[in-house]
Coordinates of C-alpha atoms in Angstrom, one line a residue:
X1 CA -34.5 -24.2 -103.3
X2 CA -37.6 -21.7 -102.6
X3 CA -40.2 -21.9 -100.1
X4 CA -43.5 -22.4 -100.7
X5 CA -45.4 -21.2 -97.6
X6 CA -45.4 -17.6 -96.8
X7 CA -47.5 -15.1 -98.1
X8 CA -46.0 -11.7 -97.8
X9 CA -42.5 -13.0 -99.0
X10 CA -40.7 -15.2 -102.0
X11 CA -37.6 -17.2 -99.8
X12 CA -34.5 -18.9 -101.8
X13 CA -32.5 -20.7 -99.3
X14 CA -29.5 -21.7 -102.0
X15 CA -27.5 -23.5 -98.7
X16 CA -25.1 -21.4 -98.7
X17 CA -27.2 -17.6 -99.3
X18 CA -30.6 -16.9 -98.1
X19 CA -33.0 -14.7 -100.3
X20 CA -35.4 -12.1 -99.3
X21 CA -38.3 -11.3 -101.3
X22 CA -40.8 -8.8 -99.7
X23 CA -43.3 -9.8 -101.9
X24 CA -46.7 -7.9 -101.8
X25 CA -46.3 -5.6 -104.7
X26 CA -50.0 -4.7 -105.3
X27 CA -49.5 -3.0 -101.3
X28 CA -46.0 -1.8 -102.2
X29 CA -44.8 -4.1 -100.3
X30 CA -46.0 -2.3 -97.4
X31 CA -45.3 -4.7 -93.6
X32 CA -48.3 -6.3 -92.0
X33 CA -48.3 -8.3 -88.7
X34 CA -48.0 -11.4 -90.9
X35 CA -44.9 -9.5 -92.6
X36 CA -43.4 -8.9 -90.0
X37 CA -44.1 -13.1 -89.0
X38 CA -42.8 -14.4 -91.1
X39 CA -39.1 -12.2 -91.6
X40 CA -38.8 -12.9 -87.7
X41 CA -39.2 -16.9 -88.9
X42 CA -36.5 -16.6 -91.7
X43 CA -34.0 -14.4 -89.7
X44 CA -34.3 -16.1 -86.1
X45 CA -32.5 -19.8 -87.8
X46 CA -30.4 -17.6 -89.8
X47 CA -28.0 -16.8 -86.3
X48 CA -26.9 -20.2 -85.6
X49 CA -26.5 -21.6 -89.4
X50 CA -22.8 -22.3 -90.0
X51 CA -23.3 -23.0 -92.7
X52 CA -25.3 -19.6 -94.8
X53 CA -23.3 -16.6 -96.1
X54 CA -25.0 -14.2 -96.6
X55 CA -28.2 -13.0 -96.7
X56 CA -30.2 -10.4 -99.4
X57 CA -32.9 -8.6 -99.3
X58 CA -34.9 -6.9 -101.7
X59 CA -38.7 -5.8 -102.6
X60 CA -41.0 -7.6 -105.6
X61 CA -43.2 -4.6 -107.4
X62 CA -41.6 -1.0 -107.6
X63 CA -41.4 -0.4 -104.4
X64 CA -39.1 -1.4 -101.8
X65 CA -41.1 -0.8 -98.9
X66 CA -44.4 1.9 -98.0
X67 CA -43.6 1.0 -93.9
X68 CA -46.4 0.0 -91.6
X69 CA -49.7 -1.1 -93.2
X70 CA -51.4 1.3 -91.4
X71 CA -54.8 0.0 -92.7
X72 CA -54.1 -4.1 -92.2
X73 CA -53.0 -3.5 -88.2
X74 CA -55.4 -0.5 -87.0
X75 CA -57.3 -2.7 -85.5
X76 CA -54.7 -3.5 -83.5
X77 CA -53.8 0.0 -82.9
X78 CA -56.6 0.8 -81.5
X79 CA -56.6 -1.8 -79.1
X80 CA -53.2 -0.9 -77.4
X81 CA -53.8 2.9 -77.2
X82 CA -53.1 4.6 -74.3
X83 CA -50.4 1.6 -73.3
X84 CA -46.9 1.6 -75.4
X85 CA -47.5 -1.4 -77.5
X86 CA -45.4 -3.7 -77.2
X87 CA -45.5 -5.6 -80.5
X88 CA -43.6 -2.2 -81.8
X89 CA -40.8 -3.3 -79.6
X90 CA -40.9 -7.6 -81.6
X91 CA -40.6 -5.8 -84.6
X92 CA -37.6 -3.7 -83.8
X93 CA -36.1 -7.3 -82.2
X94 CA -37.2 -8.6 -86.4
X95 CA -35.2 -5.6 -87.6
X96 CA -32.0 -6.1 -85.1
X97 CA -31.8 -9.4 -86.5
X98 CA -30.8 -8.2 -90.0
X99 CA -27.9 -6.0 -88.2
X100 CA -27.6 -8.8 -85.8
X101 CA -26.9 -12.4 -87.3
X102 CA -23.5 -13.1 -88.0
X103 CA -23.7 -13.2 -92.2
X104 CA -23.4 -9.4 -94.2
X105 CA -27.2 -9.0 -95.6
X106 CA -27.4 -7.0 -98.5
X107 CA -30.4 -5.4 -99.4
X108 CA -31.1 -3.6 -102.9
X109 CA -33.8 -0.6 -102.7
X110 CA -35.9 -1.4 -106.0
X111 CA -37.9 1.3 -105.5
X112 CA -39.5 4.0 -102.7
X113 CA -38.9 3.2 -99.5
X114 CA -40.5 4.8 -96.4
X115 CA -40.6 4.2 -92.5
X116 CA -40.7 1.0 -91.5
X117 CA -39.5 -0.3 -94.7
X118 CA -36.4 2.0 -94.5
X119 CA -35.5 1.4 -91.0
X120 CA -35.7 -2.5 -91.8
X121 CA -33.3 -1.3 -94.8
X122 CA -30.5 0.9 -92.5
X123 CA -29.9 -2.3 -90.2
X124 CA -28.5 -4.4 -93.4
X125 CA -24.5 -4.4 -93.3
X126 CA -25.0 -3.1 -97.6
X127 CA -27.5 -0.9 -98.8
X128 CA -27.4 -0.4 -102.9
X129 CA -30.6 1.2 -104.7
X130 CA -31.7 1.5 -107.9
X131 CA -31.9 5.0 -110.0
X132 CA -35.6 5.0 -109.2
X133 CA -34.9 4.3 -105.5
X134 CA -37.1 7.3 -103.1
X135 CA -36.3 7.4 -99.6
X136 CA -38.3 8.7 -96.5
X137 CA -38.7 8.9 -92.7
X138 CA -42.8 10.0 -92.8
X139 CA -43.4 9.0 -89.3
X140 CA -43.3 13.0 -87.7
X141 CA -45.7 13.8 -90.0
X142 CA -48.5 11.5 -87.6
X143 CA -46.1 12.9 -84.5
X144 CA -44.1 9.6 -84.7
X145 CA -40.9 8.6 -83.5
X146 CA -39.4 6.3 -86.1
X147 CA -39.6 3.7 -83.7
X148 CA -38.0 -0.1 -84.8
X149 CA -34.1 2.0 -84.7
X150 CA -34.4 4.4 -87.0
X151 CA -33.4 7.4 -85.4
X152 CA -29.7 5.9 -84.1
X153 CA -28.8 3.4 -87.5
X154 CA -29.8 7.3 -89.6
X155 CA -27.2 9.2 -87.6
X156 CA -25.3 6.2 -87.6
X157 CA -24.9 6.6 -91.6
X158 CA -25.3 10.2 -92.4
X159 CA -24.5 12.4 -89.2
X160 CA -26.9 14.0 -87.1
X161 CA -27.7 16.7 -88.5
X162 CA -29.0 14.7 -91.8
X163 CA -30.4 12.2 -89.7
X164 CA -32.8 15.5 -87.9
X165 CA -34.3 17.1 -91.7
X166 CA -34.8 14.1 -93.0
X167 CA -36.7 12.9 -90.3
X168 CA -38.4 16.1 -88.8
X169 CA -38.6 17.2 -91.9
X170 CA -40.5 14.2 -93.7
X171 CA -39.0 15.1 -96.9
X172 CA -38.7 12.5 -99.9
X173 CA -34.1 12.1 -100.8
X174 CA -34.1 10.6 -104.2
X175 CA -31.1 8.0 -105.4
X176 CA -27.9 10.2 -105.9
X177 CA -28.6 12.2 -102.1
X178 CA -29.0 8.9 -100.5
X179 CA -25.8 7.9 -101.7
X180 CA -23.7 11.0 -100.9
X181 CA -25.7 11.0 -97.1
X182 CA -24.7 7.6 -96.4
X183 CA -27.5 6.0 -96.9
X184 CA -26.6 3.8 -99.7
X185 CA -22.9 3.0 -100.2
X186 CA -24.2 2.3 -104.5
X187 CA -26.5 3.9 -107.1
X188 CA -26.7 1.6 -110.2
X189 CA -29.1 1.8 -113.1
X190 CA -32.6 0.4 -112.4
X191 CA -32.3 -2.3 -114.8
X192 CA -29.0 -4.0 -114.1
X193 CA -30.2 -4.0 -110.1
X194 CA -30.6 -7.6 -109.8
X195 CA -27.2 -8.6 -111.6
X196 CA -25.2 -5.6 -108.8
X197 CA -27.5 -7.6 -106.2
X198 CA -26.0 -11.1 -107.6
X199 CA -22.2 -10.1 -108.3
X200 CA -22.0 -8.5 -104.3
X201 CA -23.6 -11.5 -102.8
X202 CA -21.7 -13.9 -104.7
X203 CA -18.4 -12.8 -104.2
X204 CA -19.1 -12.4 -100.8
X205 CA -20.8 -15.6 -100.6
X206 CA -16.9 -17.0 -101.7
X207 CA -15.1 -15.4 -98.7
X208 CA -13.7 -17.7 -96.5
X209 CA -15.7 -17.9 -93.6
X210 CA -16.1 -16.5 -90.9
X211 CA -13.8 -13.3 -92.4
X212 CA -16.4 -11.5 -93.3
X213 CA -18.6 -11.5 -90.0
X214 CA -15.2 -10.5 -88.2
X215 CA -15.3 -7.9 -90.6
X216 CA -18.0 -6.6 -89.8
X217 CA -17.8 -6.6 -87.1
X218 CA -14.9 -5.0 -86.7
X219 CA -16.6 -1.8 -88.8
X220 CA -18.9 -1.3 -86.7
X221 CA -17.7 -2.0 -83.2
X222 CA -13.6 0.0 -84.0
X223 CA -15.4 4.0 -84.6
X224 CA -16.3 3.2 -81.2
X225 CA -12.9 2.4 -79.7
X226 CA -9.4 4.0 -79.3
X227 CA -7.2 2.8 -82.4
X228 CA -5.5 0.9 -80.1
X229 CA -8.5 -1.6 -79.2
X230 CA -9.9 -1.0 -82.9
X231 CA -6.3 -2.6 -84.0
X232 CA -6.8 -5.5 -81.1
X233 CA -10.1 -6.3 -82.4
X234 CA -8.4 -6.7 -85.7
X235 CA -5.4 -8.7 -85.4
X236 CA -7.8 -11.3 -83.1
X237 CA -10.1 -11.5 -86.3
X238 CA -6.7 -12.6 -87.9
X239 CA -5.3 -15.1 -85.6
X240 CA -8.5 -17.0 -85.9
X241 CA -8.5 -16.8 -89.7
X242 CA -4.4 -17.2 -89.9
X243 CA -5.7 -20.6 -88.3
X244 CA -7.0 -22.1 -91.7
X245 CA -5.7 -23.3 -94.2
X246 CA -8.7 -22.5 -97.1
X247 CA -6.6 -18.9 -95.6
X248 CA -3.3 -19.9 -96.7
X249 CA -4.1 -21.2 -99.9
X250 CA -5.3 -18.2 -100.8
X251 CA -2.6 -15.7 -99.5
X252 CA -0.6 -18.2 -102.0
X253 CA -2.7 -17.6 -105.3
X254 CA -2.5 -13.8 -104.2
X255 CA 1.1 -13.8 -104.0
X256 CA 1.4 -16.4 -107.6
X257 CA -0.6 -13.8 -109.2
X258 CA 0.6 -11.3 -108.6
X259 CA 4.4 -13.0 -109.8
X260 CA 5.5 -13.6 -105.8
X261 CA 7.2 -16.1 -104.4
X262 CA 4.1 -18.6 -102.6
X263 CA 3.7 -19.1 -99.0
X264 CA 3.2 -21.1 -96.7
X265 CA 1.8 -21.5 -93.0
X266 CA 5.2 -22.3 -92.0
X267 CA 7.0 -19.8 -94.2
X268 CA 9.3 -17.8 -91.5

C-alpha cells in the first residue's frame, strides 16, 4: 500500500517490506525540516513492528540526496546562531533509527549523495550503488563537521585514514572507489540498480525471522568483542533460532538439496 500523506517521500508498505524513496527530484532530494519529520514518522513505528522484515531506501531522479537544503532551513539556522542547534541532535536520532531498527535496512544510492544524505546512507545495513553514484562529505568547506553520525560511521566503513581524507579534503569519490573503500558493497550499472535492490530485499525479506536481526547484531558487535564473546553471541542467537520449526524445515530442505539425509529437531 502506498501512503499518499507524505510530501517529500514516496512510501510503500507491503506489510513485510517498507520501501522509502526520497521524492524531491527537482531539489535533488535535499533534506528539509519536512523531509526529516517524515523520515521520523515512517521509521519510528518500524522499531516495534513484528510483521516487517526489511526496509529499503532510495532516491527519485538523478540524485540520491544533495544533503541538507540550506535554503529551506536558513531562517532556523540564523535563529540558532550562538547556541547548539537542538534540531541537529534530533536529526541524528532520526538517522540512528535506520541503524537501530531490528529489520535490515538496504539503501540503493542511485546518484550523487552529499553530506547528510551520505550520513543517512551510512546508517543502513546494506549499501549498493549505481555506477553513476558520486559520494562527498563537503561540510568542512563551510567549516562544519559532519554532525549526524557521519564521522564515526564513515570511519567504521572505510577506516580512519580514508575517512579523514574524504572529510578534510571534501573530495568527490566515485562509485568504484567507494566500493573499494567499503562505503558500498556492490556497484551495478545504473539501469540494473532497481532490480538489484529488489533482489536483495526479497532475499532478506524471506529469511526466517529474526535471524537477519541476530546476524546484523553479531556483525555490528562482534568486532568490538574478544573472539570468545563474539562466538557466544552467535551461539545465543542460534539457540533462539533452533527452537523454530521453520529453521528445521529449512535445514532439511538444504540437506535434501545436497543429497544428504534430512534432519529433524529430534535427530541425534
